[in-house]
CSV table of C-alpha atoms in Angstrom, one decimal:
chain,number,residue,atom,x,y,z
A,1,UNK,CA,-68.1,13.1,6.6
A,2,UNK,CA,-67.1,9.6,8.2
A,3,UNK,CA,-65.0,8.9,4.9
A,4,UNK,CA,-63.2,12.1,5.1
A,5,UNK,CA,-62.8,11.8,9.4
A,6,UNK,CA,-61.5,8.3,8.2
A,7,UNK,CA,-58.9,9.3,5.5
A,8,UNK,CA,-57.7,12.3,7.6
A,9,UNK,CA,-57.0,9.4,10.3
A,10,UNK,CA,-55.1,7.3,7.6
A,11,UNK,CA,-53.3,10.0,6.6
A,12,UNK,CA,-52.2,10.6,9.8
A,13,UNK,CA,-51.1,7.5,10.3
A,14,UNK,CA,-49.3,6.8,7.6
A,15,UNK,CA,-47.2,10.6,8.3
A,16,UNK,CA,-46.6,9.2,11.6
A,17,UNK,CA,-45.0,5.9,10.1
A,18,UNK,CA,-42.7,7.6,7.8
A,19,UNK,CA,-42.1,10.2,10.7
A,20,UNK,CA,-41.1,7.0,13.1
A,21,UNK,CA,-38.7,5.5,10.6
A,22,UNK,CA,-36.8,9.3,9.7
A,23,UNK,CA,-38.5,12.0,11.5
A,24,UNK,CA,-38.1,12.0,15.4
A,25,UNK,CA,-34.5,12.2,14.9
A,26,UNK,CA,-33.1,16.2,15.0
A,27,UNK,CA,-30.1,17.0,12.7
A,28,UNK,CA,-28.2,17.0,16.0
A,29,UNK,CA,-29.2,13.4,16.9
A,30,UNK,CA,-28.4,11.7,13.5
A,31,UNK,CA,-24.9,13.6,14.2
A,32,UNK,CA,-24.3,12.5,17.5
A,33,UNK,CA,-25.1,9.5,16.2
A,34,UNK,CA,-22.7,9.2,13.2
A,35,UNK,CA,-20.1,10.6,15.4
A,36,UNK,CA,-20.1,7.5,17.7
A,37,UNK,CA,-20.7,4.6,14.8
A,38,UNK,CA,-16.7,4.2,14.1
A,39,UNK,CA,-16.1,3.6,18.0
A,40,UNK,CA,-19.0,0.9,18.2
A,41,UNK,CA,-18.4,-1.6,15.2
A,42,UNK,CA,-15.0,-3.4,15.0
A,43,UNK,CA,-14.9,-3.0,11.3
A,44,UNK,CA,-16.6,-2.6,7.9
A,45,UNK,CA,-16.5,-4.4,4.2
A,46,UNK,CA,-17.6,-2.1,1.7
A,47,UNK,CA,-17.6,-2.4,-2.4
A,48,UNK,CA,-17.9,1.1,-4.7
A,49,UNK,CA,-17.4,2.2,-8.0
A,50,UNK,CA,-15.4,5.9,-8.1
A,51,UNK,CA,-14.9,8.2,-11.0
A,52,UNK,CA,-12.4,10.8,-11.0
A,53,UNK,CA,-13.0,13.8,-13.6
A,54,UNK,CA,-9.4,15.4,-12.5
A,55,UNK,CA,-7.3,14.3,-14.9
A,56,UNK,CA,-7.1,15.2,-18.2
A,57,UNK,CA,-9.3,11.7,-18.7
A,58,UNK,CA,-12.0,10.3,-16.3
A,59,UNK,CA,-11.0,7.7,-14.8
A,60,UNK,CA,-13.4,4.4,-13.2
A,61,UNK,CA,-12.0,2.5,-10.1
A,62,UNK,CA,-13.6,-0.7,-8.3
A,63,UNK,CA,-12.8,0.0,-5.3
A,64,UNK,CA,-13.0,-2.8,-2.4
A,65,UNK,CA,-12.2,-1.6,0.8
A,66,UNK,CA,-11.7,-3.7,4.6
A,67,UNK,CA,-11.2,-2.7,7.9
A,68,UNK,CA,-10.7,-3.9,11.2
A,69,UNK,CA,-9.9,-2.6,14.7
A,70,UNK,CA,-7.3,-0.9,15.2
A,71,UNK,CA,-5.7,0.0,12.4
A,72,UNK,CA,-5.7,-2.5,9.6
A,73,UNK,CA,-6.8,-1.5,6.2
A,74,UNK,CA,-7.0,-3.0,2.9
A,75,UNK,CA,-7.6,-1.5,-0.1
A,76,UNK,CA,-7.7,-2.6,-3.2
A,77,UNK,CA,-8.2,-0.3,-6.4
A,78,UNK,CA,-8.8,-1.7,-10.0
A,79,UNK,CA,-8.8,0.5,-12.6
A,80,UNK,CA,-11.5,-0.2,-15.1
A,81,UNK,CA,-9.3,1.4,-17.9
A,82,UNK,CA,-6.3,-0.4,-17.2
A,83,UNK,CA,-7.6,-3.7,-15.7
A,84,UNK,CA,-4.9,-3.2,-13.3
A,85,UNK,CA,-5.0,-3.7,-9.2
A,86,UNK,CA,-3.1,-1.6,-6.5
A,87,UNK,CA,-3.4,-1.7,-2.8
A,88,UNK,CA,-3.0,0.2,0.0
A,89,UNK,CA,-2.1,-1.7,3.1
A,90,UNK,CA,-1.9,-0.8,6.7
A,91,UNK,CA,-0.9,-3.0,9.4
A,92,UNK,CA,1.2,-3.3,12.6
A,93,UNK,CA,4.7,-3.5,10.1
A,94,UNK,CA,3.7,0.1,8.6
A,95,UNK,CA,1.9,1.5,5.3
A,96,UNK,CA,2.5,-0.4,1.8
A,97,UNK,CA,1.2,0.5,-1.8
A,98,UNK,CA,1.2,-2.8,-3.5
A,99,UNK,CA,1.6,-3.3,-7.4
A,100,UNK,CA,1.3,-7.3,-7.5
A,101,UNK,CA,1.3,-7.3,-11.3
A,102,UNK,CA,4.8,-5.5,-11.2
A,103,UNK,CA,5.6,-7.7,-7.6
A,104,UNK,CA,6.8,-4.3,-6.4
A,105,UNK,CA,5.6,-2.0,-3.3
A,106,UNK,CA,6.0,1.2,-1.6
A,107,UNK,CA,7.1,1.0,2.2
A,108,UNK,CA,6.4,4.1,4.1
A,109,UNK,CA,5.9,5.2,8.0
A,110,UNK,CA,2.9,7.3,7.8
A,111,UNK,CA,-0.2,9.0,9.3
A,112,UNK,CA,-2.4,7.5,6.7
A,113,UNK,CA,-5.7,7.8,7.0
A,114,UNK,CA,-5.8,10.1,9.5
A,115,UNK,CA,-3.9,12.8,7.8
A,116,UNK,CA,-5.3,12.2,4.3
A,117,UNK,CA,-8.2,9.9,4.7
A,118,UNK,CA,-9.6,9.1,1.1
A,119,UNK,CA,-13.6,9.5,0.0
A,120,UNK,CA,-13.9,5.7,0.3
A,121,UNK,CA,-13.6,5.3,3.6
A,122,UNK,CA,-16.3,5.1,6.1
A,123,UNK,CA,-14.4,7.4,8.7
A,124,UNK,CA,-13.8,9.9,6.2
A,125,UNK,CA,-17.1,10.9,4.9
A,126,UNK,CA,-17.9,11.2,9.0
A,127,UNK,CA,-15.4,12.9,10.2
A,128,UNK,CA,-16.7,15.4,7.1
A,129,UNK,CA,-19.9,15.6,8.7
A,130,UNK,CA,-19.3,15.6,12.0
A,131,UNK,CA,-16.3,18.4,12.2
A,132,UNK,CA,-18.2,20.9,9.8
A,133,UNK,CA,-20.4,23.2,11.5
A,134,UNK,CA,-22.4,24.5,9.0
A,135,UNK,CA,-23.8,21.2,7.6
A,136,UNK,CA,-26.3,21.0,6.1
A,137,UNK,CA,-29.2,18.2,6.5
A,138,UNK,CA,-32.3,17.1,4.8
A,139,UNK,CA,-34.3,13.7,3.4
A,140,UNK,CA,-34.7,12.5,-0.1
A,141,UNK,CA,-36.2,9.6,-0.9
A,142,UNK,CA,-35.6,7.9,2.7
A,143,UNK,CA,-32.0,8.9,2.8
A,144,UNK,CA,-30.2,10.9,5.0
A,145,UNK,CA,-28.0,13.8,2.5
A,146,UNK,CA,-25.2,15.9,4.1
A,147,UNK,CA,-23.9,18.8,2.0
A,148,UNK,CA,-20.4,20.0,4.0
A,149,UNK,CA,-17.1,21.4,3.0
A,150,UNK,CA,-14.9,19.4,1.0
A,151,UNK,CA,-11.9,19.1,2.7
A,152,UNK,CA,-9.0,17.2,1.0
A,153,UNK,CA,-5.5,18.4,1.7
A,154,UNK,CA,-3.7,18.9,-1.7
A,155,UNK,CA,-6.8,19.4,-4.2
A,156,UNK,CA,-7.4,23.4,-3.9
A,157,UNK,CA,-10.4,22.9,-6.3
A,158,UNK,CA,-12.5,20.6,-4.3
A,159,UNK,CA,-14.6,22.7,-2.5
A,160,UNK,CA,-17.9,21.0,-1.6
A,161,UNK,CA,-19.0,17.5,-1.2
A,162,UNK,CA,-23.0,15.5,-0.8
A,163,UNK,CA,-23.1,12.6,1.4
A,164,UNK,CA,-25.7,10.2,1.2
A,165,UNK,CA,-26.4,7.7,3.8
A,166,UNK,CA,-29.3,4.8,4.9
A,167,UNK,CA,-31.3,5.6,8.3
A,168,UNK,CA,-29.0,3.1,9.3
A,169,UNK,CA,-26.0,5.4,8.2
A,170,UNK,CA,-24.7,3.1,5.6
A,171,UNK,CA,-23.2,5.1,2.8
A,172,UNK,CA,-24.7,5.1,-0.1
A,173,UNK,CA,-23.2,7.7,-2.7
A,174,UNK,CA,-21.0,10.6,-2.5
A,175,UNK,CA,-19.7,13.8,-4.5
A,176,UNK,CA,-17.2,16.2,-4.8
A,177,UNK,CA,-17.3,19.5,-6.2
A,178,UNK,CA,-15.5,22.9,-7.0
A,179,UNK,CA,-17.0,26.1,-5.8
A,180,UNK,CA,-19.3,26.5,-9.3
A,181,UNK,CA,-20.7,22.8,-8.6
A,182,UNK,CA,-19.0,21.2,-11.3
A,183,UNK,CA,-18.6,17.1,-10.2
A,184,UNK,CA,-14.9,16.5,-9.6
A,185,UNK,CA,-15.2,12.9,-7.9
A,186,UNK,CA,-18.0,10.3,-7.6
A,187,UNK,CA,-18.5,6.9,-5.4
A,188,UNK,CA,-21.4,4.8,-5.5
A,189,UNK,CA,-21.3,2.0,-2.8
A,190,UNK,CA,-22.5,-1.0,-4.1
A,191,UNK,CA,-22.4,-2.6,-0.7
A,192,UNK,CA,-21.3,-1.6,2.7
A,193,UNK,CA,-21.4,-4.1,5.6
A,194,UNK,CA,-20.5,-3.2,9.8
A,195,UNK,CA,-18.7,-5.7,11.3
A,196,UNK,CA,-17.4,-8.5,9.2
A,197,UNK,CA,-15.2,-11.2,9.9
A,198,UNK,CA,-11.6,-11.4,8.3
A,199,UNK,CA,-9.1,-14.0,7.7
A,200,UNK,CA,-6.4,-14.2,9.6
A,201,UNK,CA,-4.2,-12.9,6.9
A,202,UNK,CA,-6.5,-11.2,5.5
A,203,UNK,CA,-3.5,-8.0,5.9
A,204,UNK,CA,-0.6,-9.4,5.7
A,205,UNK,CA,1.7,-7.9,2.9
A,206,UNK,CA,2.9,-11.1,1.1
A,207,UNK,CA,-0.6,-12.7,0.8
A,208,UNK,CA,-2.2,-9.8,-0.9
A,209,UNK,CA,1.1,-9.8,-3.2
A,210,UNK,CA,0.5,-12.9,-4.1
A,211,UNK,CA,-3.8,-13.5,-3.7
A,212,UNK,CA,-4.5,-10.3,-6.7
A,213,UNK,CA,-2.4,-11.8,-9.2
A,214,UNK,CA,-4.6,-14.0,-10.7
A,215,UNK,CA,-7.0,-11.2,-11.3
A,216,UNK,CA,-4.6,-8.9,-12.7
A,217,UNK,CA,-2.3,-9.4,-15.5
A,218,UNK,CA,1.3,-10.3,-15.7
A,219,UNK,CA,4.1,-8.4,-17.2
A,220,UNK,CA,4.3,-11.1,-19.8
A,221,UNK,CA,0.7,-11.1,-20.7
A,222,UNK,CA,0.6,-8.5,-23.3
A,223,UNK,CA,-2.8,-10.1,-24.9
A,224,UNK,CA,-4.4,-8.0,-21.5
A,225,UNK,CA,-2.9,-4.8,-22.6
A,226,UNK,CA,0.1,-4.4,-20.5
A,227,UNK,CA,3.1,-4.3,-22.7
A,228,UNK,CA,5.9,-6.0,-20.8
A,229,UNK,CA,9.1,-3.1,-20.1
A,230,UNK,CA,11.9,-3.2,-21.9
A,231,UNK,CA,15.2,-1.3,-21.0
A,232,UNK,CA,14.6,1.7,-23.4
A,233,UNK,CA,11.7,3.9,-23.2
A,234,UNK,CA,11.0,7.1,-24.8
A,235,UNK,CA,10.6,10.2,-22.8
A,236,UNK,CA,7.8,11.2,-21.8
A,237,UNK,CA,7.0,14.6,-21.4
A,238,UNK,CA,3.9,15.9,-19.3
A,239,UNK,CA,1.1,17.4,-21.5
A,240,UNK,CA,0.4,20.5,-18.4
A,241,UNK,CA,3.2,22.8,-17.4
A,242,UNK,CA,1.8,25.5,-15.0
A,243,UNK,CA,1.8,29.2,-15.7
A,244,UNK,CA,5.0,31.0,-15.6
A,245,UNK,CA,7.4,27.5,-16.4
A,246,UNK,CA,8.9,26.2,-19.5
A,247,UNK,CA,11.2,23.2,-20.3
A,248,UNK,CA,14.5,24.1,-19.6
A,249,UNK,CA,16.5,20.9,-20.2
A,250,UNK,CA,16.3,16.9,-21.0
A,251,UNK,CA,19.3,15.0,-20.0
A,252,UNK,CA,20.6,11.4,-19.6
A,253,UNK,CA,21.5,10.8,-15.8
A,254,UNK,CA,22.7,7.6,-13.7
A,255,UNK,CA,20.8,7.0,-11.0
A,256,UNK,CA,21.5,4.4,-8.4
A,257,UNK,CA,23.3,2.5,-11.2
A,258,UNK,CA,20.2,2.5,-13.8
A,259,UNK,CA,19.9,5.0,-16.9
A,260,UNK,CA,17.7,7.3,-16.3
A,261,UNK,CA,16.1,10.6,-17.8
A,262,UNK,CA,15.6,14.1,-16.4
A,263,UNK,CA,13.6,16.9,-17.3
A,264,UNK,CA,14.4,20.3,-15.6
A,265,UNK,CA,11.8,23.1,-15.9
A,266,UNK,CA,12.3,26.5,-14.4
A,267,UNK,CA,10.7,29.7,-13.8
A,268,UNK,CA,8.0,30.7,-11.1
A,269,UNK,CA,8.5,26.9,-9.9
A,270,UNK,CA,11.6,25.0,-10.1
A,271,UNK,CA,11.3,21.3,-10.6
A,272,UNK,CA,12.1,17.9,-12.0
A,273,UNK,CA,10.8,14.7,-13.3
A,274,UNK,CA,13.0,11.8,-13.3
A,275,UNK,CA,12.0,9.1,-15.4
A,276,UNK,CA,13.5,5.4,-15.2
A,277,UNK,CA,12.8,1.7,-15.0
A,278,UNK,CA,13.7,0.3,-11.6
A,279,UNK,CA,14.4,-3.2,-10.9
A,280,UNK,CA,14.4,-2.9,-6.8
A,281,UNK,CA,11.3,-4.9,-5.4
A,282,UNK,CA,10.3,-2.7,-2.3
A,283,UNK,CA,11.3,0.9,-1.9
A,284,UNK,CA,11.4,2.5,2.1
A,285,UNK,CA,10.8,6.0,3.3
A,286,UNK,CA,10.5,7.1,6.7
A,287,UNK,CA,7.8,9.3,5.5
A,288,UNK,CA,4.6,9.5,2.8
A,289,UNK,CA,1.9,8.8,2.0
A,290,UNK,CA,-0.8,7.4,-0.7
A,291,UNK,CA,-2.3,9.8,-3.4
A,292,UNK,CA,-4.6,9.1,-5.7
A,293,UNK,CA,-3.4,9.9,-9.5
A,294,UNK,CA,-6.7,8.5,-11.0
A,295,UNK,CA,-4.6,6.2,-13.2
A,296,UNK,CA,-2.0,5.1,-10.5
A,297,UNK,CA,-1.3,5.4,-6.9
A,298,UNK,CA,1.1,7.5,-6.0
A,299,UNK,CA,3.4,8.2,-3.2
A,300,UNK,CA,4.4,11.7,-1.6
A,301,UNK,CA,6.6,12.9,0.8
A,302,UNK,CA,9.3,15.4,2.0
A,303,UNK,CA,12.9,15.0,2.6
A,304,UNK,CA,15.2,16.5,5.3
A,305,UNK,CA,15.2,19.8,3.4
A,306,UNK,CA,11.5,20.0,2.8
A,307,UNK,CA,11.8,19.2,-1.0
A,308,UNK,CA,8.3,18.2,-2.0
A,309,UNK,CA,8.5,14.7,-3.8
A,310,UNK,CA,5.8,12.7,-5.7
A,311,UNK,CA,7.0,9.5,-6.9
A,312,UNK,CA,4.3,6.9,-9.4
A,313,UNK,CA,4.8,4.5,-11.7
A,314,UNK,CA,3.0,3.6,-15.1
A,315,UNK,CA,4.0,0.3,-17.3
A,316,UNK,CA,6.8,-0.1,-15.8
A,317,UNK,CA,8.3,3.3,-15.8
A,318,UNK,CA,9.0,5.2,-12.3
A,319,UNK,CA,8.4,9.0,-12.2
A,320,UNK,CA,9.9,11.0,-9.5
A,321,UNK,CA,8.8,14.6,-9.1
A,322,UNK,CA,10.7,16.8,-7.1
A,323,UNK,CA,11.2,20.7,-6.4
A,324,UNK,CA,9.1,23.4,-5.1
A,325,UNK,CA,5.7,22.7,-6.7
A,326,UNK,CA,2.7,23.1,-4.4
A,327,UNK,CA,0.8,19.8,-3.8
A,328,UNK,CA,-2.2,20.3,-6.1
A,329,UNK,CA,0.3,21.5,-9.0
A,330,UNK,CA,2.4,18.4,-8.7
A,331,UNK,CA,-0.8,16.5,-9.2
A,332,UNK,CA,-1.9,18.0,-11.9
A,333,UNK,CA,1.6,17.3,-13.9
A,334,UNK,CA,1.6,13.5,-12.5
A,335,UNK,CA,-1.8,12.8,-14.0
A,336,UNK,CA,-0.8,14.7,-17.3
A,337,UNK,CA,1.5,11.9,-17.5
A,338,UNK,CA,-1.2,9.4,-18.2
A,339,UNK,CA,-1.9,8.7,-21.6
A,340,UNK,CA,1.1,10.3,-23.3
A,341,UNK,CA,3.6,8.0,-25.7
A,342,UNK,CA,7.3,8.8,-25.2
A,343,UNK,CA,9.4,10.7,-27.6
């Protein structure tokens, strides 16, 4: 009788342990919690690996992100196929997508992250928890796991996403998926750190041109696998056209004085894709902002007349997307892109 009085008593205490470290916290409190975080730390350091299974390919990123009060952001995306490095900057001078190993960027005034905040940031995987109402909450394995709507502007098929955090709300892992549960995109933070220090330059444009060169290749190391441009390419002709839209027409144009190529399509959507070699370093727009291709960063925006554009480049060749395509459709022909020799 004593044994069992004394194991109930164990057990008891041992619930009440595990209870202390997760347990007296409601759903409500770990929210309230997680809501605040952002406006208590004066930055984070965090290092993930994503996979993207939107393309017509998966793709793997290293992703190395940093952040620091107000608004300064750094980060920097390797893909793992490509053994190429991009970055998205923000600091006081604007928003920049950097492509050291071409020494060319993307200038843009933008709302960037707030408008479009990406899975790998910290303040996007809370402001998914916090602003979705029907969260839900539970523990597995001594982590805190958040199953809320997916909401990502320009992606119609991510639908749901699982967020799992530390009792110390450190993410750990999170998923996106369509309405059947199929995985769509996948992070796994390899670390996460609150409040580190930075350099002093640590975002300012022309050092991280310059400081993720050495770990990328250069246009005339084709032993790495980039081949360097020429001034002739084949065109290349996107392997998804949506519903309802055929190839109308493939022309040679002149655009701001460089040969170029453009493909017309017509039907339910009207649109074109432009393809050319630039040689201008730094392009400007007073509006845009970063999209993630899975092989490339992109850039998208709308002119004066509300034409919907999407410009990216790949080895060395600049694709600009324009007409009246919806966001997600333009995606899906941009990542189509990837992977397709020209004719």
């Amino acid at each position: 009788m004593k044994r069992r009085a004394l194991g109930l008593v164990m057990l008891l205490v041992l619930s009440l342990l595990v209870t202390g470290c997760f347990g007296t916290k409601t759903p409500e409190d770990v929210v309230n919690e997680l809501g605040g975080k952002m406006d208590k730390i004066t930055g984070y350091k965090t290092n993930a690996v994503l996979t993207l299974q939107t393309g017509t390919t998966p793709q793997e990123y290293d992703v190395e992100v940093w952040y620091s009060k107000q608004n300064n952001y750094r980060v920097a995306l390797t893909s793992k196929q490509r053994n190429i490095t991009q970055i998205i900057l923000r600091n006081d001078e604007g928003v920049f997508v950097l492509t050291p190993h071409l020494k060319k960027s993307f200038r843009f005034q933008s709302g960037w992250p707030e408008n479009n905040g990406p899975l790998y940031l910290y303040e996007t995987l809370v402001n998914s928890i916090v602003n979705d109402a029907d969260r839900k909450l539970k523990m597995d394995d001594k982590e805190y796991v958040f199953e809320v709507k997916a909401n990502y502007s320009g992606n119609r098929s991510f639908s749901k996403q699982k967020i799992w955090m530390s009792n110390d709300l450190r993410p750990t892992r999170a998923e996106i998926m369509d309405n059947n549960m199929n995985k769509l995109v996948e992070i796994n933070f390899t670390e996460f750190n609150f409040n580190p220090e930075f350099p002093k330059d640590a975002f300012d444009k022309d050092k991280n041109m310059t400081s993720a060169l050495p770990s990328v290749p250069t246009m005339g190391q084709t032993e790495t696998g980039v081949k360097k441009p020429t001034s002739q390419f084949g065109v290349i002709q996107p392997t998804y056209v949506p519903a309802g839209i055929k190839l109308n027409n493939i022309e040679p144009v002149t655009h701001n004085n460089e040969k170029s190529v453009l493909l017309q399509y017509k039907g339910e959507y009207n649109y074109s894709l432009m393809e050319s070699r630039p040689t201008a370093a730094t392009v400007s727009y007073e509006q845009g902002m970063p999209v993630d291709l899975g092989f490339t960063i992109g850039v998208l925006y709308q002119t004066a007349e509300e034409k919907r554009i999407l410009k990216w480049e790949l080895d060395g060749v600049e694709f600009t997307l324009s007409g009246d395509l919806p966001e997600d459709e333009m995606l899906k022909v941009a990542q189509s892109t990837y992977g397709v020799g020209g004719k």
